[in-house]
């Protein structure tokens, strides 16, 4: 799965392009990039385990576009920033699409119940005596079928199953972006808390 990695790369590219913007929008965009990454990692990722999204990252993506509007098409960096943000937006949409199960719960439970009824029916047909061979065969057949259903469900929910996709790349970009931001600005200028939620004006770090 490359979508989370691609989204993190697009966000990193946006932050890098922001370095070429004038001072005020540069600080604003770089701070927003840190907050977007935090919001995705701490708010949207847990929500995706349930096949849902979060509005937290959208706060910062809207502020990206507000900053672009303030820059205007006449800015040398306008086109590059818009292109980078478009790519980030596309990758986020793809990630959200992947978090939505393609197999409805009704169908999954229908398959599970159908398997259970079949196994029970076959079990009732087994002879009461000298049934070790047929019973072993039934178990051997049932185990992989059940495992297959569980694997299908897990793969269909990559952000909330047993083999879960973690926000590793986004966390790395958040750490890198925050570190770069703090090299140039004070910590209280990051416009969000550690969870990616906007801080009220005058709020502490």
PDB file of C-alpha atoms in Angstrom:
ATOM      1  CA  UNK A   1       0.000   0.000   0.000  1.00  0.00           C
ATOM      2  CA  UNK A   2       1.663   3.227  -1.180  1.00  0.00           C
ATOM      3  CA  UNK A   3      -1.045   5.823  -0.547  1.00  0.00           C
ATOM      4  CA  UNK A   4      -0.002   6.825   3.033  1.00  0.00           C
ATOM      5  CA  UNK A   5       3.608   7.081   1.884  1.00  0.00           C
ATOM      6  CA  UNK A   6       2.622   9.125  -1.172  1.00  0.00           C
ATOM      7  CA  UNK A   7       0.510  11.493   0.930  1.00  0.00           C
ATOM      8  CA  UNK A   8       3.379  12.001   3.372  1.00  0.00           C
ATOM      9  CA  UNK A   9       5.739  12.666   0.472  1.00  0.00           C
ATOM     10  CA  UNK A  10       3.307  15.202  -1.035  1.00  0.00           C
ATOM     11  CA  UNK A  11       3.024  17.002   2.318  1.00  0.00           C
ATOM     12  CA  UNK A  12       6.793  17.054   2.683  1.00  0.00           C
ATOM     13  CA  UNK A  13       7.110  18.480  -0.831  1.00  0.00           C
ATOM     14  CA  UNK A  14       4.574  21.196   0.001  1.00  0.00           C
ATOM     15  CA  UNK A  15       6.549  22.180   3.097  1.00  0.00           C
ATOM     16  CA  UNK A  16       9.760  22.297   1.063  1.00  0.00           C
ATOM     17  CA  UNK A  17       8.203  24.508  -1.610  1.00  0.00           C
ATOM     18  CA  UNK A  18       6.890  26.796   1.156  1.00  0.00           C
ATOM     19  CA  UNK A  19      10.518  27.677   1.964  1.00  0.00           C
ATOM     20  CA  UNK A  20      10.542  29.767  -1.221  1.00  0.00           C
ATOM     21  CA  UNK A  21       7.473  31.773  -0.235  1.00  0.00           C
ATOM     22  CA  UNK A  22       7.693  35.215   1.431  1.00  0.00           C
ATOM     23  CA  UNK A  23       8.322  35.157   5.214  1.00  0.00           C
ATOM     24  CA  UNK A  24       4.740  35.423   6.522  1.00  0.00           C
ATOM     25  CA  UNK A  25       3.113  32.766   4.307  1.00  0.00           C
ATOM     26  CA  UNK A  26       6.232  30.607   4.678  1.00  0.00           C
ATOM     27  CA  UNK A  27       5.782  30.416   8.447  1.00  0.00           C
ATOM     28  CA  UNK A  28       2.061  29.877   8.119  1.00  0.00           C
ATOM     29  CA  UNK A  29       2.387  27.042   5.592  1.00  0.00           C
ATOM     30  CA  UNK A  30       5.160  25.285   7.456  1.00  0.00           C
ATOM     31  CA  UNK A  31       3.184  25.462  10.690  1.00  0.00           C
ATOM     32  CA  UNK A  32       0.082  24.170   8.915  1.00  0.00           C
ATOM     33  CA  UNK A  33       2.096  21.266   7.490  1.00  0.00           C
ATOM     34  CA  UNK A  34       3.145  20.215  11.005  1.00  0.00           C
ATOM     35  CA  UNK A  35      -0.442  20.442  12.227  1.00  0.00           C
ATOM     36  CA  UNK A  36      -1.859  18.576   9.231  1.00  0.00           C
ATOM     37  CA  UNK A  37       0.532  15.696   9.847  1.00  0.00           C
ATOM     38  CA  UNK A  38      -0.377  15.619  13.547  1.00  0.00           C
ATOM     39  CA  UNK A  39      -4.097  15.688  12.792  1.00  0.00           C
ATOM     40  CA  UNK A  40      -3.802  12.822  10.318  1.00  0.00           C
ATOM     41  CA  UNK A  41      -1.692  10.744  12.683  1.00  0.00           C
ATOM     42  CA  UNK A  42      -3.613  11.320  15.922  1.00  0.00           C
ATOM     43  CA  UNK A  43      -7.182  12.042  14.805  1.00  0.00           C
ATOM     44  CA  UNK A  44      -7.904  10.700  11.350  1.00  0.00           C
ATOM     45  CA  UNK A  45      -5.924   7.462  11.591  1.00  0.00           C
ATOM     46  CA  UNK A  46      -7.851   6.157  14.640  1.00  0.00           C
ATOM     47  CA  UNK A  47     -11.118   7.159  12.949  1.00  0.00           C
ATOM     48  CA  UNK A  48     -10.181   5.170   9.847  1.00  0.00           C
ATOM     49  CA  UNK A  49     -10.119   1.996  11.946  1.00  0.00           C
ATOM     50  CA  UNK A  50     -13.915   2.358  11.950  1.00  0.00           C
ATOM     51  CA  UNK A  51     -14.039   3.268   8.267  1.00  0.00           C
ATOM     52  CA  UNK A  52     -14.605   6.942   9.093  1.00  0.00           C
ATOM     53  CA  UNK A  53     -12.725  10.180   8.578  1.00  0.00           C
ATOM     54  CA  UNK A  54     -11.950  13.214  10.707  1.00  0.00           C
ATOM     55  CA  UNK A  55     -12.443  16.910  10.117  1.00  0.00           C
ATOM     56  CA  UNK A  56      -9.217  17.763  11.966  1.00  0.00           C
ATOM     57  CA  UNK A  57      -6.876  17.620   8.929  1.00  0.00           C
ATOM     58  CA  UNK A  58      -9.347  19.651   6.863  1.00  0.00           C
ATOM     59  CA  UNK A  59      -8.794  22.647   9.157  1.00  0.00           C
ATOM     60  CA  UNK A  60      -5.209  22.824   7.945  1.00  0.00           C
ATOM     61  CA  UNK A  61      -5.876  21.956   4.306  1.00  0.00           C
ATOM     62  CA  UNK A  62      -8.343  24.854   4.200  1.00  0.00           C
ATOM     63  CA  UNK A  63      -5.698  27.110   5.679  1.00  0.00           C
ATOM     64  CA  UNK A  64      -3.277  25.957   2.975  1.00  0.00           C
ATOM     65  CA  UNK A  65      -5.701  27.216   0.357  1.00  0.00           C
ATOM     66  CA  UNK A  66      -6.379  30.437   2.254  1.00  0.00           C
ATOM     67  CA  UNK A  67      -2.649  31.131   2.268  1.00  0.00           C
ATOM     68  CA  UNK A  68      -2.411  30.402  -1.464  1.00  0.00           C
ATOM     69  CA  UNK A  69      -5.222  32.882  -2.036  1.00  0.00           C
ATOM     70  CA  UNK A  70      -3.348  35.523  -0.065  1.00  0.00           C
ATOM     71  CA  UNK A  71      -0.222  34.860  -2.127  1.00  0.00           C
ATOM     72  CA  UNK A  72      -2.103  35.189  -5.400  1.00  0.00           C
ATOM     73  CA  UNK A  73      -1.252  33.798  -8.848  1.00  0.00           C
ATOM     74  CA  UNK A  74       1.411  36.451  -9.268  1.00  0.00           C
ATOM     75  CA  UNK A  75       3.665  34.807  -6.691  1.00  0.00           C
ATOM     76  CA  UNK A  76       6.502  32.689  -8.160  1.00  0.00           C
ATOM     77  CA  UNK A  77       5.667  29.864  -5.752  1.00  0.00           C
ATOM     78  CA  UNK A  78       1.880  29.917  -6.272  1.00  0.00           C
ATOM     79  CA  UNK A  79       1.768  27.293  -9.004  1.00  0.00           C
ATOM     80  CA  UNK A  80       4.160  24.932  -7.260  1.00  0.00           C
ATOM     81  CA  UNK A  81       2.305  25.198  -3.960  1.00  0.00           C
ATOM     82  CA  UNK A  82      -1.088  24.599  -5.553  1.00  0.00           C
ATOM     83  CA  UNK A  83       0.250  21.587  -7.465  1.00  0.00           C
ATOM     84  CA  UNK A  84       1.806  20.128  -4.308  1.00  0.00           C
ATOM     85  CA  UNK A  85      -1.419  20.640  -2.364  1.00  0.00           C
ATOM     86  CA  UNK A  86      -3.502  19.104  -5.139  1.00  0.00           C
ATOM     87  CA  UNK A  87      -1.328  15.993  -4.954  1.00  0.00           C
ATOM     88  CA  UNK A  88      -1.668  15.878  -1.169  1.00  0.00           C
ATOM     89  CA  UNK A  89      -5.436  16.183  -1.490  1.00  0.00           C
ATOM     90  CA  UNK A  90      -5.616  13.380  -4.063  1.00  0.00           C
ATOM     91  CA  UNK A  91      -3.537  11.083  -1.878  1.00  0.00           C
ATOM     92  CA  UNK A  92      -5.707  11.826   1.144  1.00  0.00           C
ATOM     93  CA  UNK A  93      -8.837  10.994  -0.837  1.00  0.00           C
ATOM     94  CA  UNK A  94      -7.244   7.720  -1.961  1.00  0.00           C
ATOM     95  CA  UNK A  95      -6.282   6.871   1.623  1.00  0.00           C
ATOM     96  CA  UNK A  96      -9.807   7.543   2.827  1.00  0.00           C
ATOM     97  CA  UNK A  97     -11.206   5.375   0.040  1.00  0.00           C
ATOM     98  CA  UNK A  98      -8.937   2.521   1.112  1.00  0.00           C
ATOM     99  CA  UNK A  99     -10.170   2.833   4.697  1.00  0.00           C
ATOM    100  CA  UNK A 100     -13.764   2.173   3.635  1.00  0.00           C
ATOM    101  CA  UNK A 101     -14.544  -1.571   3.595  1.00  0.00           C
ATOM    102  CA  UNK A 102     -15.535  -2.866   0.171  1.00  0.00           C
ATOM    103  CA  UNK A 103     -17.360  -5.889   1.606  1.00  0.00           C
ATOM    104  CA  UNK A 104     -20.461  -4.854   3.584  1.00  0.00           C
ATOM    105  CA  UNK A 105     -20.805  -6.323   7.070  1.00  0.00           C
ATOM    106  CA  UNK A 106     -24.045  -8.027   6.015  1.00  0.00           C
ATOM    107  CA  UNK A 107     -22.297 -10.024   3.294  1.00  0.00           C
ATOM    108  CA  UNK A 108     -19.407 -10.941   5.567  1.00  0.00           C
ATOM    109  CA  UNK A 109     -21.667 -12.204   8.326  1.00  0.00           C
ATOM    110  CA  UNK A 110     -23.792 -14.043   5.758  1.00  0.00           C
ATOM    111  CA  UNK A 111     -20.689 -15.919   4.587  1.00  0.00           C
ATOM    112  CA  UNK A 112     -19.693 -16.668   8.177  1.00  0.00           C
ATOM    113  CA  UNK A 113     -23.150 -17.946   9.129  1.00  0.00           C
ATOM    114  CA  UNK A 114     -23.334 -19.957   5.926  1.00  0.00           C
ATOM    115  CA  UNK A 115     -20.004 -21.590   6.748  1.00  0.00           C
ATOM    116  CA  UNK A 116     -21.133 -22.323  10.301  1.00  0.00           C
ATOM    117  CA  UNK A 117     -24.397 -23.918   9.148  1.00  0.00           C
ATOM    118  CA  UNK A 118     -22.516 -26.025   6.600  1.00  0.00           C
ATOM    119  CA  UNK A 119     -19.995 -27.232   9.175  1.00  0.00           C
ATOM    120  CA  UNK A 120     -22.696 -28.043  11.737  1.00  0.00           C
ATOM    121  CA  UNK A 121     -24.730 -29.859   9.086  1.00  0.00           C
ATOM    122  CA  UNK A 122     -21.767 -31.953   8.026  1.00  0.00           C
ATOM    123  CA  UNK A 123     -20.939 -32.617  11.685  1.00  0.00           C
ATOM    124  CA  UNK A 124     -24.417 -33.980  12.304  1.00  0.00           C
ATOM    125  CA  UNK A 125     -23.997 -36.330   9.367  1.00  0.00           C
ATOM    126  CA  UNK A 126     -20.891 -37.923  10.824  1.00  0.00           C
ATOM    127  CA  UNK A 127     -21.239 -41.423  12.215  1.00  0.00           C
ATOM    128  CA  UNK A 128     -21.338 -41.641  15.986  1.00  0.00           C
ATOM    129  CA  UNK A 129     -18.756 -44.386  16.083  1.00  0.00           C
ATOM    130  CA  UNK A 130     -15.420 -44.689  14.327  1.00  0.00           C
ATOM    131  CA  UNK A 131     -15.661 -41.072  13.183  1.00  0.00           C
ATOM    132  CA  UNK A 132     -12.120 -39.932  13.872  1.00  0.00           C
ATOM    133  CA  UNK A 133     -11.186 -39.890  10.208  1.00  0.00           C
ATOM    134  CA  UNK A 134     -14.230 -37.950   8.954  1.00  0.00           C
ATOM    135  CA  UNK A 135     -14.048 -35.607  11.955  1.00  0.00           C
ATOM    136  CA  UNK A 136     -10.387 -34.845  11.260  1.00  0.00           C
ATOM    137  CA  UNK A 137     -11.229 -34.201   7.603  1.00  0.00           C
ATOM    138  CA  UNK A 138     -14.024 -31.816   8.611  1.00  0.00           C
ATOM    139  CA  UNK A 139     -11.686 -29.909  10.907  1.00  0.00           C
ATOM    140  CA  UNK A 140      -8.994 -29.735   8.223  1.00  0.00           C
ATOM    141  CA  UNK A 141     -11.497 -28.277   5.756  1.00  0.00           C
ATOM    142  CA  UNK A 142     -13.144 -25.893   8.229  1.00  0.00           C
ATOM    143  CA  UNK A 143      -9.948 -24.342   9.590  1.00  0.00           C
ATOM    144  CA  UNK A 144      -8.615 -22.898   6.280  1.00  0.00           C
ATOM    145  CA  UNK A 145     -12.082 -21.721   5.228  1.00  0.00           C
ATOM    146  CA  UNK A 146     -12.550 -19.860   8.501  1.00  0.00           C
ATOM    147  CA  UNK A 147      -9.027 -18.455   8.292  1.00  0.00           C
ATOM    148  CA  UNK A 148      -9.693 -17.286   4.732  1.00  0.00           C
ATOM    149  CA  UNK A 149     -12.794 -15.387   5.830  1.00  0.00           C
ATOM    150  CA  UNK A 150     -10.858 -13.734   8.658  1.00  0.00           C
ATOM    151  CA  UNK A 151      -8.022 -12.765   6.307  1.00  0.00           C
ATOM    152  CA  UNK A 152     -10.477 -11.292   3.796  1.00  0.00           C
ATOM    153  CA  UNK A 153     -12.043  -9.178   6.531  1.00  0.00           C
ATOM    154  CA  UNK A 154      -8.644  -8.057   7.795  1.00  0.00           C
ATOM    155  CA  UNK A 155      -7.349  -7.119   4.340  1.00  0.00           C
ATOM    156  CA  UNK A 156     -10.572  -5.241   3.648  1.00  0.00           C
ATOM    157  CA  UNK A 157      -9.892  -3.095   6.736  1.00  0.00           C
ATOM    158  CA  UNK A 158      -6.196  -2.184   6.410  1.00  0.00           C
ATOM    159  CA  UNK A 159      -6.369   0.571   9.034  1.00  0.00           C
ATOM    160  CA  UNK A 160      -8.240  -1.362  11.701  1.00  0.00           C
ATOM    161  CA  UNK A 161      -7.504  -5.050  11.402  1.00  0.00           C
ATOM    162  CA  UNK A 162      -4.971  -7.385  12.950  1.00  0.00           C
ATOM    163  CA  UNK A 163      -2.384  -6.581  10.291  1.00  0.00           C
ATOM    164  CA  UNK A 164      -2.897  -2.838  10.598  1.00  0.00           C
ATOM    165  CA  UNK A 165      -1.288  -0.100   8.508  1.00  0.00           C
ATOM    166  CA  UNK A 166       0.312   2.403  10.859  1.00  0.00           C
ATOM    167  CA  UNK A 167       0.929   6.120  10.167  1.00  0.00           C
ATOM    168  CA  UNK A 168       4.694   5.595  10.146  1.00  0.00           C
ATOM    169  CA  UNK A 169       5.518   7.831   7.189  1.00  0.00           C
ATOM    170  CA  UNK A 170       3.216  10.628   8.351  1.00  0.00           C
ATOM    171  CA  UNK A 171       4.759  10.488  11.832  1.00  0.00           C
ATOM    172  CA  UNK A 172       8.220  10.784  10.290  1.00  0.00           C
ATOM    173  CA  UNK A 173       7.175  13.811   8.241  1.00  0.00           C
ATOM    174  CA  UNK A 174       5.579  15.384  11.319  1.00  0.00           C
ATOM    175  CA  UNK A 175       8.793  14.990  13.310  1.00  0.00           C
ATOM    176  CA  UNK A 176      10.930  16.302  10.467  1.00  0.00           C
ATOM    177  CA  UNK A 177       8.623  19.257   9.748  1.00  0.00           C
ATOM    178  CA  UNK A 178       8.362  20.175  13.436  1.00  0.00           C
ATOM    179  CA  UNK A 179      12.124  19.986  13.845  1.00  0.00           C
ATOM    180  CA  UNK A 180      12.698  22.215  10.807  1.00  0.00           C
ATOM    181  CA  UNK A 181      10.046  24.661  12.013  1.00  0.00           C
ATOM    182  CA  UNK A 182      11.614  24.917  15.471  1.00  0.00           C
ATOM    183  CA  UNK A 183      14.986  25.621  13.898  1.00  0.00           C
ATOM    184  CA  UNK A 184      13.565  28.893  12.581  1.00  0.00           C
ATOM    185  CA  UNK A 185      10.625  29.789  14.835  1.00  0.00           C
ATOM    186  CA  UNK A 186       9.471  29.589  18.437  1.00  0.00           C
ATOM    187  CA  UNK A 187       7.492  26.544  19.551  1.00  0.00           C
ATOM    188  CA  UNK A 188       4.423  28.616  20.463  1.00  0.00           C
ATOM    189  CA  UNK A 189       4.115  29.692  16.824  1.00  0.00           C
ATOM    190  CA  UNK A 190       2.995  26.200  15.822  1.00  0.00           C
ATOM    191  CA  UNK A 191      -0.767  26.809  15.575  1.00  0.00           C
ATOM    192  CA  UNK A 192      -1.869  23.471  17.060  1.00  0.00           C
ATOM    193  CA  UNK A 193      -1.331  21.145  19.962  1.00  0.00           C
ATOM    194  CA  UNK A 194       0.383  17.771  19.810  1.00  0.00           C
ATOM    195  CA  UNK A 195      -2.807  16.153  18.483  1.00  0.00           C
ATOM    196  CA  UNK A 196      -3.157  18.536  15.552  1.00  0.00           C
ATOM    197  CA  UNK A 197      -6.051  20.510  17.026  1.00  0.00           C
ATOM    198  CA  UNK A 198      -6.021  24.271  16.617  1.00  0.00           C
ATOM    199  CA  UNK A 199      -4.993  26.198  19.691  1.00  0.00           C
ATOM    200  CA  UNK A 200      -6.889  29.323  20.674  1.00  0.00           C
ATOM    201  CA  UNK A 201      -5.018  32.588  20.075  1.00  0.00           C
ATOM    202  CA  UNK A 202      -2.510  33.169  22.823  1.00  0.00           C
ATOM    203  CA  UNK A 203      -2.480  29.469  23.781  1.00  0.00           C
ATOM    204  CA  UNK A 204       0.740  28.015  25.049  1.00  0.00           C
ATOM    205  CA  UNK A 205       2.916  25.427  23.406  1.00  0.00           C
TER     206      UNK A 205
END
